Amino acid sequence: SSELTQDPAVSVALGQTVRITCQGDSLRSYYASWFQQKPRQAPVLVIQGENNRPSGIPDRFSGSSSGNTASLTITGAQPEDEADYYCNSRDSSGNQRVFGGGTKLTVL
Amino acid sequence: QVHLVESGGGVVHPGKSLRLSCAASGFTFSTSGMHWVRQAPGKGLEWVAGISYDATKKDYADSVKGRFTISRDNSKNMFFVQMNSLRTDDTAVYYCAKGGLTDWGQGTLVTVSS
């Protein structure tokens, strides 16, 4: 399996833009998905594939990728965006999936 | 809408077995892959295993390979994981998720403790 690396914690001022990154060799071959998890709740998919938002996810969430790094950008962060964010992709073999360690986002 | 309900969690001694179930509704289960993902208390998400729509392909995380077995019953819209030789580090909330990890259940807690 391969690893995906995320910063443990990131903060953003209310209404500002924040980028959460995920690094890993397998990202050169596979897109990342992004999940939001609030305390005591199941994860929710926010970005899938190149930059696809499931129904109900606000358009302030977007995804991008370059080389071995995938990014989740929140443009105009809101208080309800405070949560843990996880990236996920396939490993280099394509058979297993792997999660990043998660990033705790604080909205100030 | 998609509805996934896990069951079968509980407290079990190290070395023992447990079988978790996931009841699916709101989508065409027989054409969708499925996954188990777990989260240890206070820790991050860990992918456990995935199965193709027809059960011909099954993949496992290295941490559970040889101990956990996943299966499905498309006639009953059910998805399972048989967990053997449980260890204390298997303690976690176990979530089932639809293919692509697009939808998740609320999870069931498994505690492995002596």
XYZ file of C-alpha atoms in Angstrom:
222
model
C 0.000 0.000 0.000
C 0.993 3.627 -0.292
C 0.584 6.588 1.987
C -1.275 9.858 1.703
C 0.049 12.739 3.779
C -2.042 15.629 5.113
C -1.244 18.505 7.435
C -2.763 17.708 10.855
C -4.370 21.103 11.341
C -5.214 24.216 9.335
C -7.048 27.392 10.311
C -8.843 30.011 8.239
C -10.526 33.306 9.010
C -14.257 33.455 8.447
C -15.023 34.194 4.805
C -11.479 33.621 3.613
C -10.117 30.904 1.327
C -8.291 27.828 2.579
C -6.525 25.018 0.768
C -6.101 21.574 2.307
C -3.513 19.374 0.629
C -2.864 15.653 0.291
C 0.393 14.224 -0.989
C 1.188 10.739 -2.224
C 2.792 8.910 -5.120
C -0.450 7.198 -6.119
C -1.977 10.623 -6.808
C 0.088 10.761 -9.978
C -2.167 7.967 -11.295
C -5.458 8.296 -9.421
C -7.730 11.161 -8.410
C -8.381 11.833 -4.754
C -11.766 12.011 -3.107
C -12.377 14.306 -0.163
C -14.522 13.687 2.902
C -15.788 15.987 5.620
C -16.400 14.574 9.082
C -17.948 16.465 11.973
C -17.818 15.166 15.549
C -19.880 12.047 16.187
C -21.035 11.918 12.567
C -20.247 9.680 9.616
C -17.995 11.087 6.896
C -19.581 12.901 3.974
C -18.172 12.936 0.453
C -17.555 16.522 -0.688
C -15.363 16.099 -3.771
C -14.917 13.112 -6.070
C -12.856 12.597 -9.202
C -11.329 15.526 -11.031
C -13.585 18.087 -9.342
C -17.092 16.712 -8.859
C -19.368 17.809 -6.040
C -22.172 15.477 -4.982
C -25.646 16.923 -4.823
C -26.077 19.171 -1.807
C -22.422 20.116 -1.404
C -21.969 23.911 -1.621
C -20.043 25.244 -4.607
C -17.493 26.859 -2.301
C -15.876 23.408 -2.180
C -13.603 22.544 -5.094
C -10.846 20.071 -5.855
C -7.705 20.109 -7.937
C -4.620 18.032 -8.535
C -1.043 18.533 -9.702
C 1.639 15.881 -9.772
C 1.605 14.003 -6.484
C -0.581 16.556 -4.683
C -4.349 16.830 -4.480
C -6.020 19.872 -2.972
C -9.378 20.733 -1.499
C -10.177 24.436 -1.605
C -12.918 26.137 0.372
C -13.614 29.599 -1.014
C -15.291 31.754 1.611
C -15.109 29.455 4.631
C -18.191 29.300 6.851
C -18.525 28.296 10.507
C -20.213 25.050 9.480
C -17.107 24.073 7.502
C -15.190 23.489 10.720
C -14.544 19.748 10.625
C -11.983 17.050 9.910
C -11.180 16.532 6.247
C -9.775 13.325 4.784
C -8.440 12.558 1.344
C -8.746 9.075 -0.140
C -7.391 7.407 -3.223
C -6.238 4.062 -4.510
C -2.799 2.761 -3.700
C -0.203 2.292 -6.432
C -1.480 -1.200 -7.262
C -4.985 0.128 -7.741
C -6.389 -2.643 -5.569
C -6.458 -1.052 -2.144
C -7.787 2.293 -1.041
C -5.966 4.499 1.411
C -6.928 7.525 3.497
C -4.785 10.435 4.488
C -4.310 11.074 8.172
C -6.864 13.884 8.166
C -6.740 17.662 8.566
C -8.608 19.447 11.335
C -9.967 22.715 9.959
C -10.677 25.545 12.372
C -12.691 28.551 11.178
C -11.697 31.601 13.209
C -32.222 8.001 -1.110
C -29.335 5.709 -0.191
C -29.687 4.129 3.237
C -27.031 1.951 4.841
C -27.478 0.430 8.289
C -24.700 -1.469 10.026
C -25.317 -3.988 12.797
C -23.512 -6.672 14.747
C -21.062 -4.601 16.738
C -20.338 -5.234 20.385
C -17.693 -6.197 22.915
C -15.562 -9.245 22.195
C -12.438 -10.786 23.710
C -9.135 -10.851 21.818
C -8.859 -13.851 19.534
C -12.612 -14.184 19.112
C -14.799 -13.567 16.070
C -17.573 -11.195 15.101
C -19.700 -10.741 12.014
C -20.935 -7.330 10.949
C -23.826 -6.771 8.580
C -24.835 -3.841 6.412
C -28.399 -3.530 5.136
C -28.672 -1.445 1.972
C -31.636 0.300 0.391
C -32.431 3.199 -1.912
C -30.183 2.140 -4.791
C -29.513 -0.845 -7.039
C -27.360 -2.827 -4.655
C -26.567 -5.608 -7.120
C -24.705 -3.232 -9.430
C -22.688 -1.397 -6.786
C -19.374 -2.178 -5.167
C -19.240 -1.855 -1.378
C -16.615 -1.053 1.240
C -15.925 -1.340 4.945
C -14.073 1.566 6.564
C -13.193 1.819 10.248
C -12.217 4.531 12.681
C -10.488 3.798 15.972
C -11.461 6.067 18.889
C -9.982 9.513 18.358
C -8.151 8.408 15.210
C -8.521 8.811 11.458
C -10.320 6.765 8.853
C -8.888 3.432 7.701
C -10.129 1.578 4.635
C -10.666 -2.075 5.565
C -11.958 -3.921 2.512
C -13.948 -3.633 -0.687
C -15.981 -5.967 -2.869
C -17.139 -5.708 -6.455
C -20.818 -5.719 -7.386
C -20.743 -9.436 -8.213
C -18.310 -10.492 -5.460
C -15.717 -11.666 -7.980
C -13.171 -9.162 -6.700
C -12.370 -8.649 -3.033
C -9.564 -6.490 -1.697
C -8.309 -6.086 1.854
C -6.070 -3.756 3.791
C -2.826 -5.379 4.856
C -3.841 -4.937 8.503
C -6.810 -7.320 8.151
C -5.747 -9.619 5.321
C -6.117 -13.265 6.323
C -8.326 -12.415 9.326
C -11.310 -10.605 7.784
C -13.536 -11.890 4.983
C -16.119 -9.820 3.161
C -19.153 -11.151 1.344
C -22.498 -10.009 0.016
C -25.978 -11.335 -0.674
C -27.441 -9.467 -3.628
C -30.798 -11.240 -3.188
C -31.171 -9.600 0.244
C -29.260 -6.338 -0.325
C -26.854 -7.276 2.449
C -23.095 -6.831 2.865
C -20.991 -8.572 5.497
C -17.601 -8.738 7.098
C -16.524 -11.791 9.073
C -13.824 -10.755 11.537
C -11.697 -13.525 13.028
C -8.723 -13.503 15.374
C -9.720 -10.073 16.613
C -7.069 -7.902 18.263
C -7.356 -4.930 20.572
C -6.260 -2.656 17.727
C -9.340 -3.713 15.754
C -11.418 -1.655 18.190
C -13.198 0.943 16.064
C -16.433 2.189 14.621
C -17.013 0.202 11.434
C -18.791 1.936 8.565
C -20.120 0.380 5.403
C -20.028 2.571 2.339
C -21.380 2.404 -1.185
C -19.005 2.021 -4.103
C -16.905 5.111 -4.652
C -17.441 5.841 -0.930
C -20.282 8.090 -2.001
C -22.645 7.177 0.839
C -21.991 5.893 4.356
C -23.913 4.286 7.143
C -23.806 5.590 10.700
C -21.420 2.879 11.843
C -21.352 0.147 14.460
C -18.861 0.043 17.335
C -16.631 -2.984 17.812
C -14.685 -3.162 21.056
C -12.034 -5.840 21.472
C -11.056 -6.079 25.098
C -10.195 -8.665 27.695
